[in-house]
Amino acid sequence: MIAVDVKNLVKNYGSIEAVKGISFSVNEGEIFGLIGPNGAGKTTVLRIVSTLLKITSGSIKIMNLDLEKDADKIRKIISYLPEDAGAYKNLTGRAYLQFIANFFDMSQNQQMVQKGVEIAELEERIDDRVDTYSKGMMRRLLVGRALMINPKLAILDEPTSGLDVINAQEIRKLIKNTAKKGTTMLLSSHNMLEVEYLCERIALISDGRIVEEGEPKALMHKYEANNIEEVFTRAVQQ
Amino acid sequence: MSALGNIIKKELKELLTPATFLPIIIVALIFGTMGSSIQGIQEQAKEKPIIGIIDADNGTLSTIAVDVLNSSAKVVFNSSSMLDNQVQVGLETLKQKNGVALIIIPHNFTEKILSKQQGQIEVYWIMKGAGLMDAIPSVVVNQLLTTVNTNISKYLIQGNTSINATVVLSPTKRIETTSFKDREFKGLSPDKIMNMLSSQSMLIPIVMMMIIIMAGGIVITSMALEKENKTLETLLTLPVKRTSIVTGKIVAAAIIGLLLSVIYMIGMSYYFQGFQMSEGVNLADYGLTLTSAQDFLLIGISLFVTLIAGLALCMLLGTFAKNYKSAQTLTFPITMLAIVPMFLVMFADFDTLPFALKALVFAIPFSHPMMAPRALLFQDYLLVIGGIIYVLIFAIITISIVVWVFKTDRLLTGSTKIKKISKISGQIFRMKKLR
């Protein structure tokens, strides 16, 4: 089943064309990566899929629900992790997870919180105020928040952004394990190694357009490249 | 470019934003309108007060009084009869000709003073409004009556009379009746009524102003912090209706605002008690206290809808706030909108304001609960209920706009026009640099 189906997506900010007719699809349970430089349009695409921004033209279906018509229903089955997201500083980590869980199925919200606590792995610090957390701790809390609700689709914008090597590795493993349990992942990243490790399929975006799409290994073979970085450079130059 | 010039240029570019200038421009416009209206009132004050005189005495001392009044006031009604009918005719004439007072000198005025008693002067005041500015004409007439007193004293001293010093220094006594909003207040002068009303109705304007400033600041800051702490994007992707987010923020701010105001008002109520006791007049004797449950209910409704409207307006402004710093700037116009009607209600009466200022006061939602207590004292239900309906419509429209903004890209992306302008200006700057 196709989890995300994007067709001819265009997004304009006034006269600025941020996304210029992108099409791609993500299968259920797949980890799909959007790869590209800053300003390529990755975050705009993820924000649109997350129901935050309006579509200028084109269409998006998530689990067969139309993004424009069924935004409220879509919000119940997705989870979005923005690149530079934060949490409410006056709350403790646990209270923040509880606040988010309260928007979902009330009968399961305690299990959700428990799952979030386990994913975040903050030990006793989970009961400390968020404003005392380091950047890595904050990111782990937010990943816990994003995945604890068992979303059908997790949209992760630079999930390991700003993290040290060890923290980043833990989060990558977590993403991979969650996908194995059936959650579809749509993520963006600058980190080509991360992409090679995590994504089953990728789309390379440059200047608001998809310039190449496929499995990382197949693309490396096609472009006779040693890594995705080289694939990207060659695909853009063509 | 020098390092200093470079820094100045960067700072100016950061500070020259619509958020910096818009509040100041709005405030300048409000003060401009207020200034020109107050100037108009002051011009009015320079004009001679319009009065009527009934001189039933026609004696030496009453002639002194009439001379003083004739020389410094515009007398539109003159009579020498004290019959009830004449008083009514005089009052009607004055009402038609925008007069201030009907001054009656009884037939035994001169005789009483010369027989060592104070002579009575009856003053029928026609009070148009209860603002400080409305009191100006009556203050002028009061001064004339003081001059009458002084001139009679001079006459008595020059005549070397044997009248005792108390009467010589204070030969006249005033018996005052004030007509205000179709009611008669015996024994009260306009300034006394004005003081009583303002001491009684000052509490609500201050409460309203405090709630709006406190709760409004909370709402604007809350929006700014959502953006600054990067929590807004997450909130907007959760399964919660935009209306619930807007309502939740408004209700929470209203509760905090009310709590803060209660704490503030505990102190303020003691402060006001001091003023009310010093008046020494029982307001209930003159029917100047609100007693019916219906009146209190109307004031409560007026306060509630205004609080919601004010907070919705703050929420709308909050959507413009990029961070905590810009939120502080945005609370300024709300503070001004709360302070302006408070002062206008204190200085002038809604009924006597010029049309433009009247429209401005009516348009500011915060004015309505400030005007409601006084209006209810005089059974002006049209103003109170009309105000509630207006503020309710204002609140519904503002909340709808806020919900609409929450459904658009504007909340996250800001104004595309501004971005476009800055992009174009950046391009022009780079082109100039290349040349």
XYZ file of C-alpha atoms in Angstrom:
673
model
C 0.000 0.000 0.000
C 1.191 3.505 -0.760
C 1.445 5.526 2.464
C 2.315 8.892 0.912
C 1.460 9.858 -2.650
C 2.675 13.269 -3.787
C 1.687 14.402 -7.296
C 2.924 17.527 -9.099
C 3.347 19.430 -5.840
C 3.926 23.156 -6.300
C 4.434 25.622 -3.453
C 4.866 29.340 -3.962
C 5.650 31.990 -1.339
C 4.352 35.057 -3.136
C 6.357 35.147 -6.333
C 9.002 32.772 -4.984
C 8.637 29.197 -6.227
C 9.911 26.971 -3.425
C 8.676 23.636 -4.815
C 8.329 23.211 -8.583
C 6.151 20.230 -9.383
C 7.457 17.368 -7.260
C 6.043 13.822 -7.452
C 7.033 10.842 -5.329
C 5.455 8.063 -3.329
C 6.379 6.251 -0.143
C 5.343 2.675 0.548
C 3.891 1.647 3.896
C 6.613 0.727 6.408
C 9.328 2.219 4.191
C 11.999 4.739 5.214
C 12.089 7.342 2.457
C 14.636 10.149 2.440
C 14.521 13.569 0.836
C 18.084 14.633 0.188
C 19.332 18.015 -0.904
C 21.210 21.166 -0.001
C 19.825 24.011 2.126
C 16.975 25.848 0.408
C 16.267 22.969 -1.980
C 12.682 22.705 -0.700
C 12.950 19.629 1.567
C 11.525 21.311 4.688
C 8.749 22.943 2.663
C 7.685 19.528 1.334
C 7.761 18.013 4.831
C 5.789 20.943 6.274
C 3.152 20.540 3.567
C 2.890 16.773 4.180
C 2.561 17.583 7.919
C -0.515 19.805 7.170
C 1.340 22.944 8.285
C 1.473 24.697 4.901
C -1.088 24.949 2.130
C -0.537 23.434 -1.305
C -0.337 25.924 -4.188
C -1.132 23.187 -6.730
C -0.886 19.439 -7.038
C -2.165 16.824 -4.629
C -1.040 14.715 -1.678
C -2.658 11.585 -0.287
C -1.640 10.079 3.037
C -2.998 6.604 3.726
C -5.560 7.354 1.010
C -6.703 10.517 2.791
C -6.632 13.769 0.845
C -4.352 16.290 2.561
C -6.506 19.313 1.785
C -9.883 17.753 2.582
C -8.972 15.468 5.482
C -6.284 17.444 7.348
C -7.936 16.795 10.751
C -8.017 13.010 10.156
C -4.439 13.033 8.873
C -3.202 14.774 12.039
C -4.405 11.779 14.054
C -2.140 9.350 12.203
C 0.994 11.395 11.579
C 3.782 12.741 13.728
C 6.082 15.566 12.688
C 9.494 16.338 14.110
C 10.713 19.760 12.893
C 14.443 20.300 12.438
C 14.840 22.861 15.226
C 11.851 21.904 17.377
C 11.674 22.695 21.071
C 9.474 21.789 24.030
C 7.665 23.874 26.653
C 10.453 24.977 28.951
C 8.425 25.163 32.143
C 7.318 21.536 31.882
C 9.292 18.475 32.886
C 10.127 15.977 30.141
C 7.422 13.607 31.435
C 4.801 16.391 31.691
C 5.577 17.403 28.103
C 5.032 13.824 26.887
C 1.801 13.684 28.904
C 0.636 16.990 27.354
C 1.141 15.576 23.852
C -0.387 12.163 24.690
C -3.556 13.885 25.963
C -4.388 14.898 22.381
C -4.607 11.235 21.349
C -6.528 8.173 22.502
C -7.134 8.809 26.222
C -7.400 5.090 26.984
C -3.838 4.595 25.782
C -2.167 7.807 26.822
C -0.333 6.330 29.819
C 1.179 3.619 27.601
C 2.136 6.379 25.139
C 3.903 8.364 27.848
C 5.707 5.238 29.060
C 6.826 4.505 25.514
C 8.006 8.099 25.079
C 9.989 7.866 28.334
C 11.610 4.625 27.125
C 12.491 6.063 23.697
C 13.920 9.263 25.178
C 16.131 7.259 27.579
C 16.582 10.241 29.858
C 16.528 8.114 33.013
C 15.728 10.197 36.113
C 16.229 13.436 34.139
C 12.826 12.851 32.499
C 11.343 14.456 35.630
C 13.536 17.551 35.332
C 12.404 20.737 33.636
C 13.005 20.853 29.890
C 14.992 24.087 30.146
C 17.724 22.177 32.004
C 18.224 19.711 29.101
C 21.209 19.655 26.759
C 20.601 19.770 22.998
C 21.014 15.986 22.744
C 18.598 15.334 25.600
C 16.056 17.699 24.070
C 16.297 15.936 20.699
C 15.851 12.535 22.325
C 12.782 13.791 24.181
C 11.344 15.109 20.915
C 12.045 11.870 19.057
C 10.319 10.078 21.935
C 7.411 12.462 21.573
C 7.225 11.895 17.815
C 7.317 8.097 17.968
C 5.436 7.319 21.198
C 2.012 7.828 19.592
C 2.615 4.938 17.168
C 2.041 7.122 14.104
C 1.284 5.507 10.772
C 3.567 8.115 9.219
C 6.484 9.819 10.980
C 7.826 12.914 9.230
C 11.313 13.675 10.516
C 13.153 16.798 9.396
C 16.883 16.284 9.977
C 16.248 13.886 12.887
C 19.880 13.861 14.056
C 20.551 17.550 13.458
C 23.049 18.992 15.945
C 23.632 15.698 17.759
C 26.979 14.131 18.579
C 27.970 10.847 16.958
C 26.743 8.590 19.779
C 23.370 10.296 20.192
C 22.883 10.375 16.419
C 23.607 6.647 16.142
C 21.078 5.827 18.870
C 18.379 7.817 17.137
C 19.124 6.185 13.759
C 18.748 2.747 15.348
C 15.514 3.855 16.948
C 14.118 5.058 13.621
C 15.061 1.818 11.936
C 13.492 -0.307 14.691
C 10.282 1.746 14.666
C 9.991 1.355 10.886
C 10.357 -2.400 11.276
C 7.254 -2.346 13.469
C 5.261 -0.822 10.600
C 5.624 2.977 10.874
C 6.306 4.682 7.556
C 9.173 7.191 7.756
C 9.585 10.254 5.572
C 12.745 12.100 6.521
C 15.132 14.715 5.257
C 18.845 14.876 5.850
C 22.080 16.557 4.831
C 24.053 13.637 6.145
C 24.718 11.290 3.221
C 26.088 8.517 5.439
C 22.935 8.648 7.490
C 20.852 8.408 4.356
C 22.784 5.384 3.093
C 22.355 3.664 6.450
C 18.693 4.507 7.053
C 16.767 4.941 3.813
C 15.406 2.236 1.602
C 14.674 4.759 -1.121
C 15.663 8.379 -1.592
C 14.745 11.385 -3.721
C 17.402 13.971 -4.511
C 16.013 17.511 -4.491
C 17.684 20.524 -6.011
C 16.120 23.946 -6.516
C 12.594 22.708 -5.791
C 12.751 19.753 -8.204
C 13.449 16.049 -7.795
C 16.513 15.314 -9.926
C 16.804 11.605 -9.106
C 14.935 8.932 -7.179
C 15.638 5.318 -6.253
C 17.403 2.928 -3.870
C 20.742 4.287 -2.595
C 22.761 1.317 -3.874
C 21.057 1.340 -7.263
C 21.745 5.044 -7.635
C 25.424 4.608 -6.693
C 25.647 1.884 -9.329
C 23.876 4.016 -11.932
C 26.190 6.986 -11.432
C 29.279 4.836 -10.787
C 29.684 6.677 -7.513
C 31.266 5.614 -4.250
C 28.651 7.343 -2.091
C 25.404 9.321 -2.221
C 27.315 12.595 -2.101
C 28.886 11.812 -5.467
C 25.507 10.651 -6.798
C 24.000 13.959 -5.808
C 26.783 16.017 -7.405
C 26.576 14.102 -10.669
C 22.769 14.070 -10.770
C 22.641 17.841 -10.289
C 25.313 18.445 -12.963
C 23.406 16.428 -15.593
C 32.355 51.546 4.693
C 33.776 52.045 8.183
C 33.166 49.495 10.944
C 30.979 52.018 12.787
C 28.956 52.750 9.648
C 28.585 49.039 9.030
C 27.195 48.449 12.520
C 24.833 51.447 12.295
C 23.535 50.196 8.937
C 22.911 46.698 10.318
C 21.179 48.043 13.434
C 18.947 50.355 11.391
C 17.994 47.508 9.103
C 16.992 45.399 12.104
C 15.067 48.179 13.799
C 13.279 49.618 10.759
C 10.429 47.131 10.817
C 6.659 47.634 10.608
C 6.374 46.127 14.116
C 8.485 48.997 15.468
C 6.648 51.796 13.704
C 3.026 50.651 13.466
C 2.242 50.897 17.217
C 3.794 54.365 17.414
C 1.889 55.550 14.327
C -1.406 54.260 15.798
C -0.704 55.932 19.137
C 0.264 59.198 17.385
C -3.042 59.143 15.489
C -5.017 58.487 18.685
C -3.251 61.294 20.556
C -3.680 63.597 17.554
C -7.441 63.021 17.549
C -7.617 63.409 21.327
C -5.539 66.576 21.241
C -7.660 68.310 18.624
C -10.854 67.393 20.466
C -9.535 68.594 23.831
C -8.357 71.788 22.131
C -11.944 72.261 20.923
C -13.235 71.860 24.470
C -10.663 74.369 25.755
C -11.716 76.867 23.094
C -15.262 76.377 24.340
C -14.107 77.122 27.888
C -12.757 80.521 26.828
C -16.204 81.553 25.680
C -18.516 83.380 28.091
C -20.801 80.973 29.966
C -24.467 81.131 29.015
C -26.718 81.907 31.970
C -30.153 83.168 32.947
C -30.899 85.677 35.714
C -34.039 86.218 37.759
C -33.564 89.311 39.906
C -36.631 89.412 42.153
C -34.899 91.724 44.609
C -33.930 94.617 42.379
C -32.079 96.178 45.304
C -28.644 97.805 45.586
C -26.800 94.581 46.337
C -28.647 92.467 43.769
C -27.757 95.104 41.172
C -24.063 94.630 42.040
C -24.523 90.887 41.513
C -26.386 91.319 38.222
C -23.718 93.746 36.946
C -20.962 91.208 37.598
C -22.929 88.448 35.876
C -23.908 90.643 32.909
C -20.321 91.767 32.314
C -18.746 88.294 32.323
C -21.482 85.976 31.098
C -23.825 85.780 28.168
C -27.276 86.296 29.675
C -29.981 84.692 27.541
C -32.831 84.923 30.013
C -33.718 87.870 32.245
C -36.658 88.209 34.567
C -37.664 89.968 37.762
C -40.339 87.497 38.774
C -39.750 84.457 40.944
C -42.929 82.635 40.131
C -42.521 78.906 39.442
C -43.595 79.468 35.939
C -40.731 81.901 35.331
C -38.172 79.454 36.726
C -39.442 76.781 34.340
C -39.392 79.182 31.387
C -35.852 80.215 32.306
C -34.655 76.634 32.559
C -36.263 75.684 29.239
C -34.665 78.703 27.557
C -31.260 77.775 28.948
C -31.577 74.147 27.875
C -32.433 75.261 24.369
C -29.542 77.731 24.244
C -26.932 75.412 25.768
C -26.919 77.351 29.045
C -25.122 76.452 32.231
C -27.107 77.935 35.111
C -30.161 79.910 36.096
C -29.258 82.318 38.897
C -32.125 83.500 41.070
C -31.819 86.415 43.492
C -34.834 86.413 45.832
C -36.772 89.602 46.683
C -35.328 90.044 50.201
C -31.674 89.611 49.145
C -30.439 93.165 49.887
C -32.613 93.509 52.942
C -31.337 90.282 54.503
C -27.685 91.199 54.060
C -28.189 94.696 55.421
C -29.944 93.126 58.415
C -26.798 91.140 59.149
C -27.863 87.839 57.587
C -26.457 86.057 54.560
C -28.406 86.673 51.366
C -29.455 83.591 49.436
C -28.643 83.016 45.797
C -30.432 80.091 44.238
C -28.555 78.384 41.436
C -30.204 75.897 39.092
C -27.376 74.156 37.324
C -27.809 72.436 33.994
C -25.185 69.702 33.865
C -24.516 68.133 30.485
C -21.847 65.586 31.251
C -19.909 64.178 34.189
C -16.399 64.501 32.751
C -13.807 66.944 34.042
C -14.044 68.905 30.791
C -17.826 69.163 31.107
C -17.363 70.912 34.436
C -15.475 73.869 32.888
C -18.540 76.160 32.265
C -19.877 75.579 35.782
C -16.428 76.355 37.206
C -16.488 79.697 35.331
C -19.956 80.539 36.726
C -18.764 79.507 40.188
C -15.936 82.017 39.850
C -18.436 84.709 38.841
C -20.503 83.973 41.946
C -17.340 84.274 44.038
C -16.726 87.650 42.379
C -20.319 88.650 43.242
C -19.548 87.761 46.851
C -16.310 89.778 46.802
C -17.912 92.838 45.171
C -20.744 92.890 47.715
C -18.139 92.586 50.511
C -16.255 95.561 49.000
C -19.462 97.590 48.865
C -20.272 96.800 52.504
C -16.738 97.627 53.684
C -16.635 100.871 51.658
C -20.033 101.834 53.131
C -18.519 101.398 56.584
C -21.523 99.367 57.748
C -21.956 97.966 61.214
C -22.642 94.433 59.883
C -20.578 91.739 61.566
C -17.360 90.548 59.930
C -18.679 87.066 59.077
C -21.469 88.428 56.909
C -19.245 91.121 55.395
C -16.684 88.548 54.318
C -19.270 86.065 53.116
C -22.476 87.975 52.391
C -24.076 85.393 50.112
C -25.122 81.790 50.533
C -25.820 79.450 47.639
C -28.723 77.037 47.424
C -27.940 74.706 44.572
C -30.008 72.310 42.506
C -28.501 70.438 39.594
C -30.370 69.012 36.662
C -28.455 66.146 35.045
C -29.721 63.591 32.543
C -33.392 64.364 33.297
C -32.901 64.076 37.064
C -32.811 66.768 39.725
C -30.260 66.700 42.546
C -31.228 69.117 45.323
C -28.372 70.549 47.370
C -25.685 69.272 45.001
C -23.492 71.294 42.655
C -22.157 69.830 39.347
C -18.606 69.513 40.688
C -19.853 67.535 43.690
C -21.870 65.188 41.465
C -18.909 64.830 39.138
C -16.584 63.942 42.020
C -19.044 61.418 43.386
C -19.572 59.774 40.020
C -15.910 59.648 39.124
C -14.930 58.204 42.500
C -17.587 55.539 42.062
C -16.987 54.688 38.417
C -13.195 54.898 38.417
C -12.833 51.368 39.750
C -14.063 49.557 36.636
C -11.885 51.494 34.140
C -8.829 50.675 36.244
C -9.823 47.001 36.636
C -10.470 46.768 32.895
C -7.200 48.448 32.038
C -5.253 46.172 34.385
C -6.894 42.976 33.094
C -6.310 43.914 29.480
C -2.700 44.925 30.025
C -1.906 41.840 32.122
C -3.888 39.180 30.256
C -3.154 40.767 26.858
C 0.546 40.677 27.584
C 0.241 36.992 28.529
C -1.483 36.097 25.237
C 0.961 38.011 23.042
C 3.960 36.621 24.912
C 2.515 33.106 24.750
C 2.324 33.321 20.945
C 5.816 34.780 20.772
C 7.224 32.043 23.007
C 5.553 29.332 20.901
C 7.516 30.702 17.966
C 10.733 31.409 19.843
C 10.783 27.996 21.562
C 9.852 26.286 18.271
C 6.822 24.561 19.757
C 4.220 26.074 17.436
C 4.913 23.765 14.500
C 4.469 20.674 16.681
C 1.266 22.087 18.198
C -0.208 22.759 14.765
C 0.381 19.174 13.578
C -1.409 17.649 16.583
C -5.016 16.465 16.288
C -6.513 19.599 17.790
C -8.774 22.118 16.097
C -7.355 25.596 15.451
C -10.393 27.034 17.238
C -9.475 25.004 20.346
C -5.896 26.354 20.307
C -7.131 29.950 20.016
C -9.891 29.502 22.618
C -7.572 27.655 25.007
C -5.014 30.410 24.938
C -7.647 33.146 25.379
C -9.437 31.408 28.279
C -6.172 30.610 30.114
C -4.996 34.203 29.750
C -8.396 35.491 30.923
C -8.198 33.335 34.080
C -4.638 34.481 34.858
C -5.567 38.092 34.050
C -8.571 37.931 36.392
C -6.485 36.402 39.183
C -3.813 39.068 38.836
C -6.469 41.781 38.775
C -8.160 40.452 41.923
C -4.827 40.648 43.768
C -4.253 44.145 42.393
C -7.762 45.319 43.198
C -7.596 44.222 46.850
C -5.028 46.973 47.347
C -6.800 49.427 45.072
C -10.191 49.021 46.803
C -8.674 50.227 50.090
C -7.187 53.170 48.223
C -10.586 54.128 46.765
C -12.426 53.686 50.046
C -10.414 56.629 51.361
C -11.693 58.863 48.553
C -15.341 57.841 48.885
C -15.440 58.468 52.624
C -13.980 61.950 52.223
C -16.947 62.998 50.052
C -19.265 62.722 53.058
C -22.284 62.286 50.823
C -24.431 59.192 50.783
C -24.758 58.269 47.120
C -27.790 56.082 47.792
C -29.763 59.167 48.960
C -29.518 60.504 45.418
C -30.129 57.168 43.702
C -26.541 57.128 42.503
C -25.756 53.561 43.437
C -26.340 50.424 41.433
C -28.589 48.082 43.332
C -30.462 45.929 40.842
C -29.130 42.481 39.944
C -29.904 43.278 36.312
C -27.466 46.213 36.315
C -24.680 44.130 37.842
C -25.377 41.361 35.350
C -25.067 43.833 32.474
C -21.756 45.151 33.847
C -20.529 41.561 34.231
C -21.517 40.671 30.658
C -19.919 43.862 29.373
C -16.668 43.062 31.220
C -16.648 39.458 30.013
C -17.273 40.126 26.312
C -14.747 42.955 26.375
C -12.121 40.740 27.963
C -12.681 38.100 25.281
C -12.596 40.739 22.514
C -9.436 42.290 23.949
C -7.688 38.966 24.268
C -8.702 37.965 20.740
C -7.179 41.240 19.546
C -4.009 40.439 21.517
C -3.951 36.977 19.970
C -4.147 38.539 16.519
C -1.262 40.852 17.380
C 0.553 37.869 18.869
C 0.572 36.152 15.484
C 2.854 38.979 14.315
C 5.278 38.437 17.200
C 8.425 36.662 16.129
C 9.963 36.383 19.579
C 9.692 37.647 23.156
C 11.308 40.999 22.249
C 8.830 41.792 19.489
C 5.966 40.694 21.784
C 6.919 43.484 24.199
C 6.529 46.049 21.390
C 3.159 44.618 20.401
C 1.679 44.978 23.898
C 2.120 48.761 23.545
C -0.894 49.474 21.269
C -3.108 47.316 23.513
C -1.928 49.245 26.566
C -2.732 52.500 24.792
C -6.157 51.237 23.687
C -6.924 50.463 27.334
C -5.530 53.712 28.730
C -7.097 56.102 26.187
C -10.769 55.275 26.998
C -9.932 55.241 30.699
C -8.769 58.845 30.546
C -11.539 59.880 28.162
C -14.156 58.456 30.525
C -12.525 60.392 33.364
C -12.161 63.697 31.514
C -15.326 63.751 29.472
C -18.799 62.321 29.328
C -19.605 60.152 26.307
C -22.755 62.211 25.612
C -20.887 65.513 25.411
C -17.945 64.339 23.263
C -17.551 65.644 19.708
C -18.818 63.141 17.122
C -15.370 61.976 15.944
C -14.209 61.298 19.490
C -17.534 59.676 20.330
C -17.067 57.300 17.393
C -13.484 56.578 18.491
C -14.529 55.846 22.079
C -17.372 53.614 20.910
C -15.088 51.770 18.490
C -12.579 50.889 21.227
C -14.100 47.806 22.873
C -12.482 48.580 26.242
C -14.560 51.784 26.579
C -17.843 49.939 27.053
C -17.409 48.341 30.490
C -15.786 51.619 31.600
C -18.873 53.615 30.572
C -21.439 51.014 31.659
C -21.740 51.809 35.413
C -22.404 55.530 34.849
C -24.772 54.799 31.976
C -26.719 52.333 34.125
C -27.029 54.887 36.951
C -28.957 57.043 34.517
C -30.861 54.152 32.890
C -29.045 54.538 29.585
C -29.599 50.891 28.663
C -29.274 51.616 24.943
C -25.598 52.552 25.325
C -24.838 49.548 27.553
C -26.697 46.888 25.559
C -25.620 48.436 22.244
C -22.031 48.362 23.529
C -22.310 44.704 24.534
C -23.669 43.761 21.101
C -20.924 45.750 19.357
C -18.144 44.219 21.484
C -19.601 40.732 20.969
C -19.569 41.213 17.187
C -16.029 42.632 17.453
C -14.937 39.559 19.453
C -16.523 37.083 17.032
C -14.947 38.791 14.006
C -11.530 39.022 15.698
C -11.590 35.365 16.810
C -12.635 34.330 13.288
C -9.698 36.281 11.854
C -7.306 34.674 14.359
C -8.603 31.173 13.518
C -8.239 32.018 9.814
C -4.646 33.166 10.396
C -3.996 29.877 12.225
C -5.270 27.990 9.177
C -3.048 29.869 6.732
C 0.700 29.770 6.136
C 1.054 33.260 7.593
C 1.639 32.070 11.135
C 4.742 30.124 10.147
C 6.036 31.974 7.132
C 5.205 35.599 8.007
C 4.326 38.144 5.342
C 5.514 37.077 1.928
C 5.332 40.681 0.748
C 7.874 41.773 3.338
C 10.131 38.873 2.401
C 9.779 39.783 -1.267
C 10.604 43.433 -0.609
C 13.641 42.521 1.467
C 14.741 40.055 -1.203
C 14.389 42.660 -3.954
C 16.160 45.320 -1.862
C 18.920 42.784 -1.171
C 19.284 42.128 -4.893
C 19.444 45.859 -5.653
C 22.091 46.268 -2.949
C 24.172 43.430 -4.408
C 23.828 44.837 -7.951
C 25.011 48.263 -6.782
C 27.926 46.610 -5.038
C 28.930 44.740 -8.215
C 28.911 47.991 -10.204
